[in-house]
Coordinates of C-alpha atoms in Angstrom, one line a residue:
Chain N
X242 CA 7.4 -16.3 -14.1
X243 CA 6.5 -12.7 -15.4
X244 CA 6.5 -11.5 -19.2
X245 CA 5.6 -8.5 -19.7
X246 CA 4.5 -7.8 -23.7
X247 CA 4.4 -4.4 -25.0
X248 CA 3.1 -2.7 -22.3
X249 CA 2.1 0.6 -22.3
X250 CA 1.4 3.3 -20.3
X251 CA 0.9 7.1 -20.1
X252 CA 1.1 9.7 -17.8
X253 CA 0.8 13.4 -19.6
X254 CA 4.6 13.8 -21.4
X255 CA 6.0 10.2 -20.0
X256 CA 4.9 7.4 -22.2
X257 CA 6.0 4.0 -20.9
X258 CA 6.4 1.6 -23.2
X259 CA 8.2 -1.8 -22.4
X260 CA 8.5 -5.8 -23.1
X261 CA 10.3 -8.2 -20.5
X262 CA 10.8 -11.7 -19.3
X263 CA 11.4 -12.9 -16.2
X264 CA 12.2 -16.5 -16.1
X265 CA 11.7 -19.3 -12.8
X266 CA 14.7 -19.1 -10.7
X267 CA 16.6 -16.0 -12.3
X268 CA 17.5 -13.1 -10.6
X269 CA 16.5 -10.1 -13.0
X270 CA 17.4 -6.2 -12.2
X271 CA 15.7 -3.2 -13.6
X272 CA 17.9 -0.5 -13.6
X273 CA 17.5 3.4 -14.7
X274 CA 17.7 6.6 -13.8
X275 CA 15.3 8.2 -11.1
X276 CA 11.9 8.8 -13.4
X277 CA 12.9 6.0 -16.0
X278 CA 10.0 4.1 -15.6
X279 CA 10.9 0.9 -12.9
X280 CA 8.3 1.6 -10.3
X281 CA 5.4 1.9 -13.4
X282 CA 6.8 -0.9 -14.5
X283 CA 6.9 -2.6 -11.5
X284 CA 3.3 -1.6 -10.4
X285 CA 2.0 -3.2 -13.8
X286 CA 3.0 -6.1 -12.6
X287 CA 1.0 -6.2 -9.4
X288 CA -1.9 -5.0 -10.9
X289 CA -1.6 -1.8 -8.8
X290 CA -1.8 0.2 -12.2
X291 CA -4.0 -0.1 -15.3
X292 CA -1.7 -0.5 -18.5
X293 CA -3.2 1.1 -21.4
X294 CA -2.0 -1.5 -23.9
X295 CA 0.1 -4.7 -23.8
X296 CA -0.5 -7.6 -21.1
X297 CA 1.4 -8.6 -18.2
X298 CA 0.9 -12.1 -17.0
X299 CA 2.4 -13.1 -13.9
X300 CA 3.0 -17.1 -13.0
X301 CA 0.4 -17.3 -16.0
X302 CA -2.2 -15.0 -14.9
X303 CA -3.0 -11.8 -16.6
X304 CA -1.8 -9.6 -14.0
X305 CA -5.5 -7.5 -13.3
X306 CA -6.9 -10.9 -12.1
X307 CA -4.6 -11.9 -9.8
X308 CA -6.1 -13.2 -6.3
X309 CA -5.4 -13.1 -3.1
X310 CA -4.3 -16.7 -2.7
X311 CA -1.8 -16.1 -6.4
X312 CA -0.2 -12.9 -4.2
X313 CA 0.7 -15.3 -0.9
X314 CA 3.4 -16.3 -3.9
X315 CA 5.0 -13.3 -3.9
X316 CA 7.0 -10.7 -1.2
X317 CA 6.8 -7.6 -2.2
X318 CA 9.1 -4.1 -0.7
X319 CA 9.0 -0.3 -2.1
X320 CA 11.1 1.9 -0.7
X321 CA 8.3 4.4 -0.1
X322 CA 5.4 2.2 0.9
X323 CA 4.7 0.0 3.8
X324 CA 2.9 -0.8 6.8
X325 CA 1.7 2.6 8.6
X326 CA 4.9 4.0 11.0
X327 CA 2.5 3.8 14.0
X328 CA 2.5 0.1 14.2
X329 CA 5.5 -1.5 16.1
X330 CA 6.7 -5.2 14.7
X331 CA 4.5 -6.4 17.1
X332 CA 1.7 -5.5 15.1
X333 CA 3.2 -6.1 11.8
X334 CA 3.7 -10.4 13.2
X335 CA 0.0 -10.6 14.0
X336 CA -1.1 -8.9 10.3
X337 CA 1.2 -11.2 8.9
X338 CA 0.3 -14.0 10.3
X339 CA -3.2 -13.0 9.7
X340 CA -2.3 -12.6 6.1
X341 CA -0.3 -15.4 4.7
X342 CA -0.9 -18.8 5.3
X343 CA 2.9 -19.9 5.6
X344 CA 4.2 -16.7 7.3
X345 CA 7.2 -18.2 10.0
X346 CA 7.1 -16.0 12.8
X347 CA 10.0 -17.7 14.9
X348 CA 12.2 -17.2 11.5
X349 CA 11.1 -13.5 11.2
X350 CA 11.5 -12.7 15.0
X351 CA 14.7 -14.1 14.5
X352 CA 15.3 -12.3 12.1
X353 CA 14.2 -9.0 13.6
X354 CA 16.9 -10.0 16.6
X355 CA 19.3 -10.7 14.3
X356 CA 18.7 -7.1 12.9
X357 CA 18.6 -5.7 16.0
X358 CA 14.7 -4.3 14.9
X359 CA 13.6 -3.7 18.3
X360 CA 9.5 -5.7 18.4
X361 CA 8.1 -3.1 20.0
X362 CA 9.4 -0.1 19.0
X363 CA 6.9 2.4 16.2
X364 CA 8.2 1.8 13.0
X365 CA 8.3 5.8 12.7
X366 CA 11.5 5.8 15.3
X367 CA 13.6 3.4 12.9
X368 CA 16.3 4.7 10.8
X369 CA 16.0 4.3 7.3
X370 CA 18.5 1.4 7.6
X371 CA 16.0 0.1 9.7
X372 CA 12.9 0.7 8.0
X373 CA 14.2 -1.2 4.7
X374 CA 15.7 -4.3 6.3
X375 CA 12.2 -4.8 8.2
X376 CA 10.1 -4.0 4.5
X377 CA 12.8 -6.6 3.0
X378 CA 11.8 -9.2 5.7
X379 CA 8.7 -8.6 5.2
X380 CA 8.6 -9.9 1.9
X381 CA 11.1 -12.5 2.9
X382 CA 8.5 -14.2 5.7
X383 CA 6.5 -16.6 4.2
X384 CA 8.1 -18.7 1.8
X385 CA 7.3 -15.7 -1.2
X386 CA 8.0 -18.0 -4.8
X387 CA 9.0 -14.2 -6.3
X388 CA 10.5 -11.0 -5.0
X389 CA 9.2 -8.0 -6.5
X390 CA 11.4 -5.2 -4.9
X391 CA 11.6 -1.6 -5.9
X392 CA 14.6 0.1 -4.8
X393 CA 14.9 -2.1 -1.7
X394 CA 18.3 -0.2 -1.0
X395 CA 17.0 3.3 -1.5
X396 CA 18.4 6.1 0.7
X397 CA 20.7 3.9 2.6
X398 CA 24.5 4.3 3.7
X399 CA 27.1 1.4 1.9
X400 CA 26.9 -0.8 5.1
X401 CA 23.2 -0.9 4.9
X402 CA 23.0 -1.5 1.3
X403 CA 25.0 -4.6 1.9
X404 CA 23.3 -6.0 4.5
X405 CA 20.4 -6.0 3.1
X406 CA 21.3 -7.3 -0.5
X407 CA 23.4 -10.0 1.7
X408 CA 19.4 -10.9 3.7
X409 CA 17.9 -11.6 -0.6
X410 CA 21.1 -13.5 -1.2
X411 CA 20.6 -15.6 1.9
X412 CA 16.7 -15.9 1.1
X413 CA 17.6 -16.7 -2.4
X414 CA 20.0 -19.6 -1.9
X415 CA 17.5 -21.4 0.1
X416 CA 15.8 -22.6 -2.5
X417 CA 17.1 -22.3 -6.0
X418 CA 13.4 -22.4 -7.3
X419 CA 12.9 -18.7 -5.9
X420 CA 12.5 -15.9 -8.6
X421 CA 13.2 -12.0 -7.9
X422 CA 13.3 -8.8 -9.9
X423 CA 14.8 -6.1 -8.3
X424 CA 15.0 -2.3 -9.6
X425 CA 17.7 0.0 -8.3
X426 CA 19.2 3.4 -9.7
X427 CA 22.4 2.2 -7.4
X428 CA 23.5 -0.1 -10.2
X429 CA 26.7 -2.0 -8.4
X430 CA 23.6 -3.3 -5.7
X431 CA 22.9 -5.3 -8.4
X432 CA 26.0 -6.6 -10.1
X433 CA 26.7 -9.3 -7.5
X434 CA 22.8 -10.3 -7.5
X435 CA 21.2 -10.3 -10.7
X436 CA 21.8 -13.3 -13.4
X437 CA 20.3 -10.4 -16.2
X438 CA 19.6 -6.9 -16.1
X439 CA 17.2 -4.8 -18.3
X440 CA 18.3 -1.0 -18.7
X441 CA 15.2 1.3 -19.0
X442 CA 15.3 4.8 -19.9
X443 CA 12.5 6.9 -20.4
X444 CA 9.8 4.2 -20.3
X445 CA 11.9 2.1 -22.6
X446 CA 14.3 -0.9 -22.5
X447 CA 17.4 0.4 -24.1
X448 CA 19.4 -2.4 -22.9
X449 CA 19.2 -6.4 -21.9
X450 CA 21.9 -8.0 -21.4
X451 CA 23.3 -11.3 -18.8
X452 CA 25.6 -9.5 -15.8
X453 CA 28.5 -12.0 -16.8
X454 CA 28.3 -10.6 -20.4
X455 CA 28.3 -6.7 -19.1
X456 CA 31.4 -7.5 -16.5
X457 CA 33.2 -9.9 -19.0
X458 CA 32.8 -8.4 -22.3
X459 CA 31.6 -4.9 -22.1
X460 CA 34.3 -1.8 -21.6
X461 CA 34.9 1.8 -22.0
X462 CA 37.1 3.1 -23.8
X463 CA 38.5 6.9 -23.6
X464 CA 40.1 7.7 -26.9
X465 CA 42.3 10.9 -27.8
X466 CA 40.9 12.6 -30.8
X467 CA 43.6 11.2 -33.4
X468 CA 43.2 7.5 -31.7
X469 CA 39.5 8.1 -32.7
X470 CA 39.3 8.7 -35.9
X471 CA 41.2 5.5 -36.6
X472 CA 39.8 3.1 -34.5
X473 CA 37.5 0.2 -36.2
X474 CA 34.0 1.7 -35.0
X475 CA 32.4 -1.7 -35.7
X476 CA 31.7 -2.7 -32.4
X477 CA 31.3 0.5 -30.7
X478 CA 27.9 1.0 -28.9
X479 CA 27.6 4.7 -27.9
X480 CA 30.2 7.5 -28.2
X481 CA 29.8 10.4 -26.4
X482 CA 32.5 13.7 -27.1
X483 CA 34.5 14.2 -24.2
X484 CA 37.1 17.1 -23.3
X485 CA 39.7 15.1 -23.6
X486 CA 38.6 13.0 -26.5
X487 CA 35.7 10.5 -27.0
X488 CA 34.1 7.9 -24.5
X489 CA 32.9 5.0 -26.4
X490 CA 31.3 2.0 -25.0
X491 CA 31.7 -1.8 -26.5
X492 CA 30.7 -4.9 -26.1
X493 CA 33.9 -6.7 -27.4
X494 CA 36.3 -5.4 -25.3
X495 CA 38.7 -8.8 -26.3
X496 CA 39.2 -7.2 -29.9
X497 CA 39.8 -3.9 -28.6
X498 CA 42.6 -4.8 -26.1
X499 CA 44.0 -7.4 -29.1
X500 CA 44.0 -4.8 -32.2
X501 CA 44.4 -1.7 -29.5
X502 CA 46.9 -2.4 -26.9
X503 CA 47.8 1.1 -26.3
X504 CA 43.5 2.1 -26.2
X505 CA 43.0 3.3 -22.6
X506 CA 39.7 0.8 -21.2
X507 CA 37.6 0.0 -18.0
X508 CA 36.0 -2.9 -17.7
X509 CA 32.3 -3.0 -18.3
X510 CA 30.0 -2.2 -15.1
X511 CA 26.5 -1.1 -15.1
X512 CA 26.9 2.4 -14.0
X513 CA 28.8 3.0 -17.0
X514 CA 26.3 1.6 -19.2
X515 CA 23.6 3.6 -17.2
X516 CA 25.7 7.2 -17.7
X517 CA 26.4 6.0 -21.2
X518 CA 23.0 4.8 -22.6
X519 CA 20.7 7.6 -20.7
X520 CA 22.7 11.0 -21.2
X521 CA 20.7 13.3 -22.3
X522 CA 22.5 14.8 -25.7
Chain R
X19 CA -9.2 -9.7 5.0
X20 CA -8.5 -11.2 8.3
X21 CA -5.0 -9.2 8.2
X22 CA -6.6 -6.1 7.5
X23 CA -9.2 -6.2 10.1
X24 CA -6.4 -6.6 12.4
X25 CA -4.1 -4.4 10.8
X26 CA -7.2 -1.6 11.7
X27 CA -7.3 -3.2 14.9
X28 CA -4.1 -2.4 15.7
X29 CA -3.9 1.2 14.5
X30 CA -7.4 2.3 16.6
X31 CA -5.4 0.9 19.5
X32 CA -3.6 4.4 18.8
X33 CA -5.8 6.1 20.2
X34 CA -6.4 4.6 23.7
X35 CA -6.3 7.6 25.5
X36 CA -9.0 9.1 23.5
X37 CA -11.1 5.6 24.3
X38 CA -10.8 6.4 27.8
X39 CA -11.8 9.7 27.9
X40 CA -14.9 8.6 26.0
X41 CA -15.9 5.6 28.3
X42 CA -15.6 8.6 31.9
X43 CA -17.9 10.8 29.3
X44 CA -20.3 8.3 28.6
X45 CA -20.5 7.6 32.0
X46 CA -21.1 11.3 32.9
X47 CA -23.9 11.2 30.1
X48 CA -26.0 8.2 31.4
X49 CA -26.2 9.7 34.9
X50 CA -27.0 13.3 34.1
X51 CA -29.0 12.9 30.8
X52 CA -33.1 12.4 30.9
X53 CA -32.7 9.8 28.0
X54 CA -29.9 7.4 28.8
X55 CA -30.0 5.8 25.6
X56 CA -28.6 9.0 24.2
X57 CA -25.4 8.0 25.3
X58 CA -25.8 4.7 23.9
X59 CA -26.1 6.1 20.3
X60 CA -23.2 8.7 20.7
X61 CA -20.8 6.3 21.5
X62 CA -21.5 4.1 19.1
X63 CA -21.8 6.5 15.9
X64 CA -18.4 8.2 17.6
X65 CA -17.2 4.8 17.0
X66 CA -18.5 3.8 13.7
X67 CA -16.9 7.1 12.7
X68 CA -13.6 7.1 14.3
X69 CA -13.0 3.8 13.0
X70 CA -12.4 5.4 9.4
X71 CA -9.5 7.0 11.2
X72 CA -7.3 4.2 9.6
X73 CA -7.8 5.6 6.2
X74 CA -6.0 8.7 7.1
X75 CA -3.6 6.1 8.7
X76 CA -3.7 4.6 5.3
X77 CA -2.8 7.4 3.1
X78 CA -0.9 9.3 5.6
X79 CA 2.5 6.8 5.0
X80 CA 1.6 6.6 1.5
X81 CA 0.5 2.4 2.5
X82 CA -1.6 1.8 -0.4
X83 CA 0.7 0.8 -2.9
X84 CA 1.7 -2.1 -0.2
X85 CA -1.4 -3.2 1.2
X86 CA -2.6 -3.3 -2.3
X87 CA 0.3 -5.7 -2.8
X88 CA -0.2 -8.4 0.0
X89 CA -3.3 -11.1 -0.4
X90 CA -5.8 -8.8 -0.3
X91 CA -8.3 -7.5 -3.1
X92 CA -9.2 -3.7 -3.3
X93 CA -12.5 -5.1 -2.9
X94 CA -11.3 -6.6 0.1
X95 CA -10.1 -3.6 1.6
X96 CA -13.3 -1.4 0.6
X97 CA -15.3 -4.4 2.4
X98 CA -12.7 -4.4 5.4
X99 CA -13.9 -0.8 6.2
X100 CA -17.5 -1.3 6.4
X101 CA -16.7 -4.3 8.6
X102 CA -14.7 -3.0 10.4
X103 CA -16.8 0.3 11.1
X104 CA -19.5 -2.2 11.9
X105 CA -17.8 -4.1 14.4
X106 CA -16.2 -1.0 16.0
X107 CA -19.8 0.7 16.0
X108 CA -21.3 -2.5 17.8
X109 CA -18.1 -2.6 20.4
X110 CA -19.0 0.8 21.3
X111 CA -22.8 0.2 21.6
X112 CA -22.1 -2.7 23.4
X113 CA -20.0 -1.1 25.8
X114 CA -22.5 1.6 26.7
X115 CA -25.7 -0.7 26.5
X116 CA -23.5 -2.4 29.7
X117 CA -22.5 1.3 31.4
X118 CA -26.3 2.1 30.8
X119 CA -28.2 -0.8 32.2
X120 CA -25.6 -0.5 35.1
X121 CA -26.5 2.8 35.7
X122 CA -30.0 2.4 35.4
X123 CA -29.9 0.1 38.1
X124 CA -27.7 1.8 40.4
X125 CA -30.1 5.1 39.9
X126 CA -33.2 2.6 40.7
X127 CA -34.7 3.5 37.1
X128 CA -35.5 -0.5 36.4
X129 CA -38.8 0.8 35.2
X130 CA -37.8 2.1 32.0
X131 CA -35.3 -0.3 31.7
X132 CA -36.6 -2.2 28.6
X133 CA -37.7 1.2 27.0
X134 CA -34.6 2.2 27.0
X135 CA -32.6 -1.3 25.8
X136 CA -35.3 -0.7 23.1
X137 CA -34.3 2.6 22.2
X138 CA -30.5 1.8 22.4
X139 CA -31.3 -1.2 19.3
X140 CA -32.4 1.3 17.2
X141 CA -29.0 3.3 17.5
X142 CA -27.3 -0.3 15.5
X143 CA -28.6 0.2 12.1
X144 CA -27.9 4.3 12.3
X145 CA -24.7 2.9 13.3
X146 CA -24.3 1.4 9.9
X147 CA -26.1 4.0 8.1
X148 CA -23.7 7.0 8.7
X149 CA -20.3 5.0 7.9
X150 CA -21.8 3.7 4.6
X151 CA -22.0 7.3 3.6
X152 CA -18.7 8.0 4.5
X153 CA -16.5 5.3 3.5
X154 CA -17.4 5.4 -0.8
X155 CA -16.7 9.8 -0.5
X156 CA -13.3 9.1 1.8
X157 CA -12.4 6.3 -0.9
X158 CA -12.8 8.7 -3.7
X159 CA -11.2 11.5 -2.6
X160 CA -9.3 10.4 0.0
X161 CA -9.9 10.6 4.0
X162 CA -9.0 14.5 4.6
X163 CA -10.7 16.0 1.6
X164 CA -13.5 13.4 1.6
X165 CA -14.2 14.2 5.2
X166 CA -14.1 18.3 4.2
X167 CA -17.0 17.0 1.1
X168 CA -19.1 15.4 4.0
X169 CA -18.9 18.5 6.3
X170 CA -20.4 20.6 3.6
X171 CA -23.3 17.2 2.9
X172 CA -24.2 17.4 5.8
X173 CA -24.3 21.8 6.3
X174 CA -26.3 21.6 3.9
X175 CA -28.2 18.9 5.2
X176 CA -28.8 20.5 8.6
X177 CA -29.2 24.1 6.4
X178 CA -32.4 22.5 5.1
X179 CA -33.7 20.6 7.9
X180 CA -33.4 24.1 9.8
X181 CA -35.4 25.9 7.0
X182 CA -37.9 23.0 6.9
X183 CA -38.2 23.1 10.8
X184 CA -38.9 27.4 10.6
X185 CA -41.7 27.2 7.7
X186 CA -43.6 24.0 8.7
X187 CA -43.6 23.7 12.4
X188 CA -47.8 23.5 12.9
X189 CA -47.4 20.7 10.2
X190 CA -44.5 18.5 10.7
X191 CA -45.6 18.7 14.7
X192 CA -49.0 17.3 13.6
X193 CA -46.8 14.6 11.5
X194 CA -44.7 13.4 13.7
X195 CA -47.2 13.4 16.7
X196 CA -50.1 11.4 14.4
X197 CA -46.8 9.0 13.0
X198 CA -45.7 8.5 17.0
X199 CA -48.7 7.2 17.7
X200 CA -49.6 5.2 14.7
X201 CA -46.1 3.2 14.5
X202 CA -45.0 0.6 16.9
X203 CA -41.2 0.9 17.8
X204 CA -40.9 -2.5 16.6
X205 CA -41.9 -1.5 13.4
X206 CA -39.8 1.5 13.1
X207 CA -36.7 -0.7 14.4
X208 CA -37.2 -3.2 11.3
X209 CA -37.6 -0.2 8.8
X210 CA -34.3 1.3 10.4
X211 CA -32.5 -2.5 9.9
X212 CA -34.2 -2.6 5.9
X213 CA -33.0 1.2 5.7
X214 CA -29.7 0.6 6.6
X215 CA -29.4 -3.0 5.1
X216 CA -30.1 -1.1 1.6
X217 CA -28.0 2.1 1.8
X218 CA -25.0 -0.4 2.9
X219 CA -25.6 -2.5 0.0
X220 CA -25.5 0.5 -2.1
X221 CA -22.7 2.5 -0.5
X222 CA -20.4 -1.1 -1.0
X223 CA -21.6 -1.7 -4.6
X224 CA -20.6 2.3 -5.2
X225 CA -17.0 1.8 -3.1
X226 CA -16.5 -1.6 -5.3
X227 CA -16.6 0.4 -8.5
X228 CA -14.6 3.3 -7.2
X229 CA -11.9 1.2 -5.8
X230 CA -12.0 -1.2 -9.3
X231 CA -10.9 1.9 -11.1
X232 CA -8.7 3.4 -8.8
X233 CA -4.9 3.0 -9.6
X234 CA -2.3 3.2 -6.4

C-alpha cells in the first residue's frame, strides 16, 4: 500500500531519513516523540512535501504524481489542519459531497448525531473532543481504501481518545481490505489498534517491530547493581543507569523470567520502548 | 475543484452582512452618481477582490496541509481562485447591471441606457485583470503580506501616474482626446477582453509554478 525507500529530508539541523512498508489490510503506527519526524514523514507521503532523496510510492504511484481521483482512496486527519472553523458541518456535507464521488452523507450525518456534532454549529465553538471526532469522520466518509492519520487523538482527555480510536476500529472492521497508518506520541492509543509499529526518533526508524511481539515478548527489567553485573547481557536491548540500579530493556523476556526468577520485570509496552529507545544520554 | 469552489462559496457567505451593506451603497451610487455605470465597476472589482478573502480563510486555520490532502491538485486550487474571483466578479456585476438599468428606468434616463450597459461590459475584463494580479503575489507570500506587497505595487503605481499626470498634462490631454475620438468602444472592449485574456493566462501559468514548488 505505501513503501517508503530511503527517504530523505532536511530541514536546517533535522535530517529525516527513513524506509517503511505499509502492507494492504495492516494497521501500522508511527510512534515518537513530539519533533521525531511522523508528520514529515507522513506529509511525504501525500506529496504535501518534496523529499530530497529516496521515493515514496503510494498504491504504486510515486507519491508527487498522485491525482485527484488516486486521493478519493484515501481519508486523511491532522490534528492541526482541517476545514476553516468558520464553516459549520453543514458546509463541510456539501464540500464533501462535492469532493468525493462515494461520500455517504446519511452514514456521516449519522454519524455526526451519533456524536452529538451539532450540523450547524461553526466548527470554531467545538471542543477539541469535538473538532477530532468530526476530522476523523471526515476521513472515514467515503469509503477511503487507506487512513493516513497524524495524531488523530492529539490534545484530547482519555474518554475522547477512546472514542475516537473505538470510530477507526469500527471503520476498520468493515471491510478487512482497509489499510491505515496512524502516528501518535500517546503510544497505548495504539497498542490495541496497530498489527506493527515503527519507532522513529530523530528522523530515523530505531525500531519495527509486530504489537503481539512488543506485548508478548518484550520487558523491562530493573536490576540492583550486583544483579547487573551478573546477568547474561545477551539479549538486552538498551540499558540505561538508574538510581536504584540499571533499567534494561529485552526482547526475550521468557529467558529472563526462566534463568532469573528473582529479576524484577514489566511486560513490554510501547511507552517503555519509546522512553527507552529516545532518551537523550 | 467542484468542492473547492463550494468550499469558497461557503466561506464568502461569511460575510453577508458586509453583502448587504454593499447592495443599499450601490443603490445610493446609481441614483446620485452622473455615470451610473460607475457603480457597476465598483461592485464588481469589490467583488473579484473580496473573493480572495478565502485565502486568508485558508491560511488563517492553518487548512492547507488538508485541502492539499483531499482530491484536489495545487493546480486545482491555484485555478479554483481565479474561477472563483471570476464568478464572484460577474455575480456582482450582474447584480448591479440589474440595480442600474432599474434605476435608470425609474429616473426616466432610458436614453443613455445602452451607453451605459456598454460601459458597464467593459468593467468584466478589468474584473479579471485586477484578481490575476493578485492571486500569484497572495500565493507566494501568503494573503496578509502578499496583500501589504500589492499596496506598495500599486503606491507606486498611482506615485507615477500622479507624476506623469503633473509634467504632461497639455500632452496626454491631446492623447487621450485624439484616441477618444479615433477608437470605437467596441474596439476598446475587445482589446480590454485580449488584455485580460493574456495577463490571466500569464498570472495562472506564474501561480502554477509557484504552487508546483511550494511545500505545505
Amino acid at each position: 500500500m505505501i513503501e517508503i525507500k530511503d527517504l530523505s529530508k532536511n530541514y536546517g539541523d533535522f535530517h529525516l531519513n527513513i524506509s517503511l512498508r505499509i502492507e494492504e489490510g495492516r494497521v501500522t503506527g508511527l510512534v515518537g516523540r513530539n519533533g521525531a519526524g511522523k508528520s514529515t514523514a507522513i506529509k511525504s507521503i501525500l506529496g504535501l512535501i518534496k523529499p530530497d532523496g529516496g521515493s515514496v510510492t503510494v498504491m504504486g504511484k510515486d507519491s508527487a504524481r498522485l491525482t485527484a481521483a488516486d486521493k478519493e482512496n484515501f481519508g486523511v486527519a491532522f490534528s492541526d489542519s482541517g476545514f476553516s472553523t468558520y464553516l459549520t458541518i453543514r458546509d463541510v456535507v456539501l464540500i464533501l459531497e462535492n469532493m468525493y464521488k462515494d461520500f455517504d452523507k446519511a452514514a456521516f450525518l449519522d454519524a455526526c448525531k451519533k456524536c452529538r456534532l451539532p450540523e450547524d454549529k461553526r466548527l470554531k465553538d467545538f471542543s477539541t473532543g469535538m473538532k477530532a471526532r468530526l476530522r476523523v469522520l471526515i476521513a472515514c466518509s467515503h469509503r477511503a481504501k487507506l487512513l493516513i492519520l497524524d495524531e488523530p487523538t492529539a490534545g484530547l482527555d482519555v474518554v475522547a481518545r477512546n472514542e475516537v480510536l473505538d470510530m477507526l476500529r469500527n471503520y476498520l472492521a468493515e471491510d478487512p481490505g482497509r489499510s491505515m497508518l496512524i502516528s501518535s506520541h500517546i503510544s497505548s492509543d495504539l497498542e490495541g489498534l496497530c498489527d506493527d509499529i515503527y519507532m522513529i526518533h530523530n528522523g530515523k526508524i530505531v525500531l519495527h517491530e509486530e504489537t503481539d511481539v512488543i506485548v508478548s515478548e518484550y520487558a523491562l527489567l530493573k536490576l540492583t547493581p550486583a544483579l547487573y553485573e551478573t546477568i547474561d547481557k545477551k539479549y538486552l536491548l538498551v540499558t540505561r543507569k538508574e538510581p536504584f540500579g540499571y533499567s534494561c530493556l529485552t526482547n526475550q523476556r521468557r529467558y529472563y523470567a526462566e534463568n532469573y526468577p528473582n529479576v524484577v520485570m514489566e511486560a513490554g509496552n510501547v511507552d517503555d520502548l519509546i522512553i527507552m529507545l529516545s532518551k537523550e544520554e | 475543484m467542484k468542492g473547492l469552489l463550494v468550499k469558497d462559496f461557503c466561506l464568502l457567505r461569511q460575510r453577508i452582512k458586509f453583502f448587504i451593506l454593499l447592495f443599499l451603497l450601490t443603490i445610493f451610487m446609481t441614483f446620485s452618481m452622473d455615470s451610473a455605470s460607475f457603480a457597476v465597476g465598483w461592485v464588481s472589482m469589490l467583488m473579484a477582490i473580496l473573493s480572495l478573502s478565502t485565502l486568508s480563510y485558508d491560511e488563517y486555520d492553518n487548512c492547507m496541509p488538508f485541502l492539499m490532502s483531499l482530491p484536489a491538485s495545487p493546480r486545482d486550487y491555484a485555478l479554483e481562485k481565479y474561477c472563483f474571483s471570476f464568478l464572484c466578479g460577474l455575480a456582482g456585476w450582474i447584480v448591479a447591471v440589474v440595480m442600474m438599468l432599474l434605476t435608470l428606468i425609474v429616473q426616466g434616463k432610458t436614453g443613455v441606457l445602452v451607453e451605459e450597459l456598454l460601459g458597464s461590459f467593459m468593467i468584466i475584463p478589468v474584473a479579471l485583470i485586477l484578481p490575476a494580479c493578485c492571486i500569484p503575489v497572495e500565493l507566494k507570500w501568503g494573503a496578509e503580506k502578499g496583500r501589504m506587497y500589492l499596496l506598495v505595487v500599486y503606491g507606486i503605481f498611482f506615485a507615477l501616474l500622479g507624476i506623469a499626470y503633473r509634467f504632461l498634462p497639455k500632452m496626454s490631454g491631446t492623447f487621450f482626446a485624439k484616441l477618444d475620438a479615433a477608437v470605437k468602444p467596441q474596439t476598446v472592449l475587445i482589446l480590454l477582453i485580449i488584455l485580460a485574456v493574456l495577463i490571466t493566462a500569464v498570472s495562472v501559468m506564474i501561480s502554477f509554478r509557484i504552487v508546483d514548488k511550494k511545500e505545505y
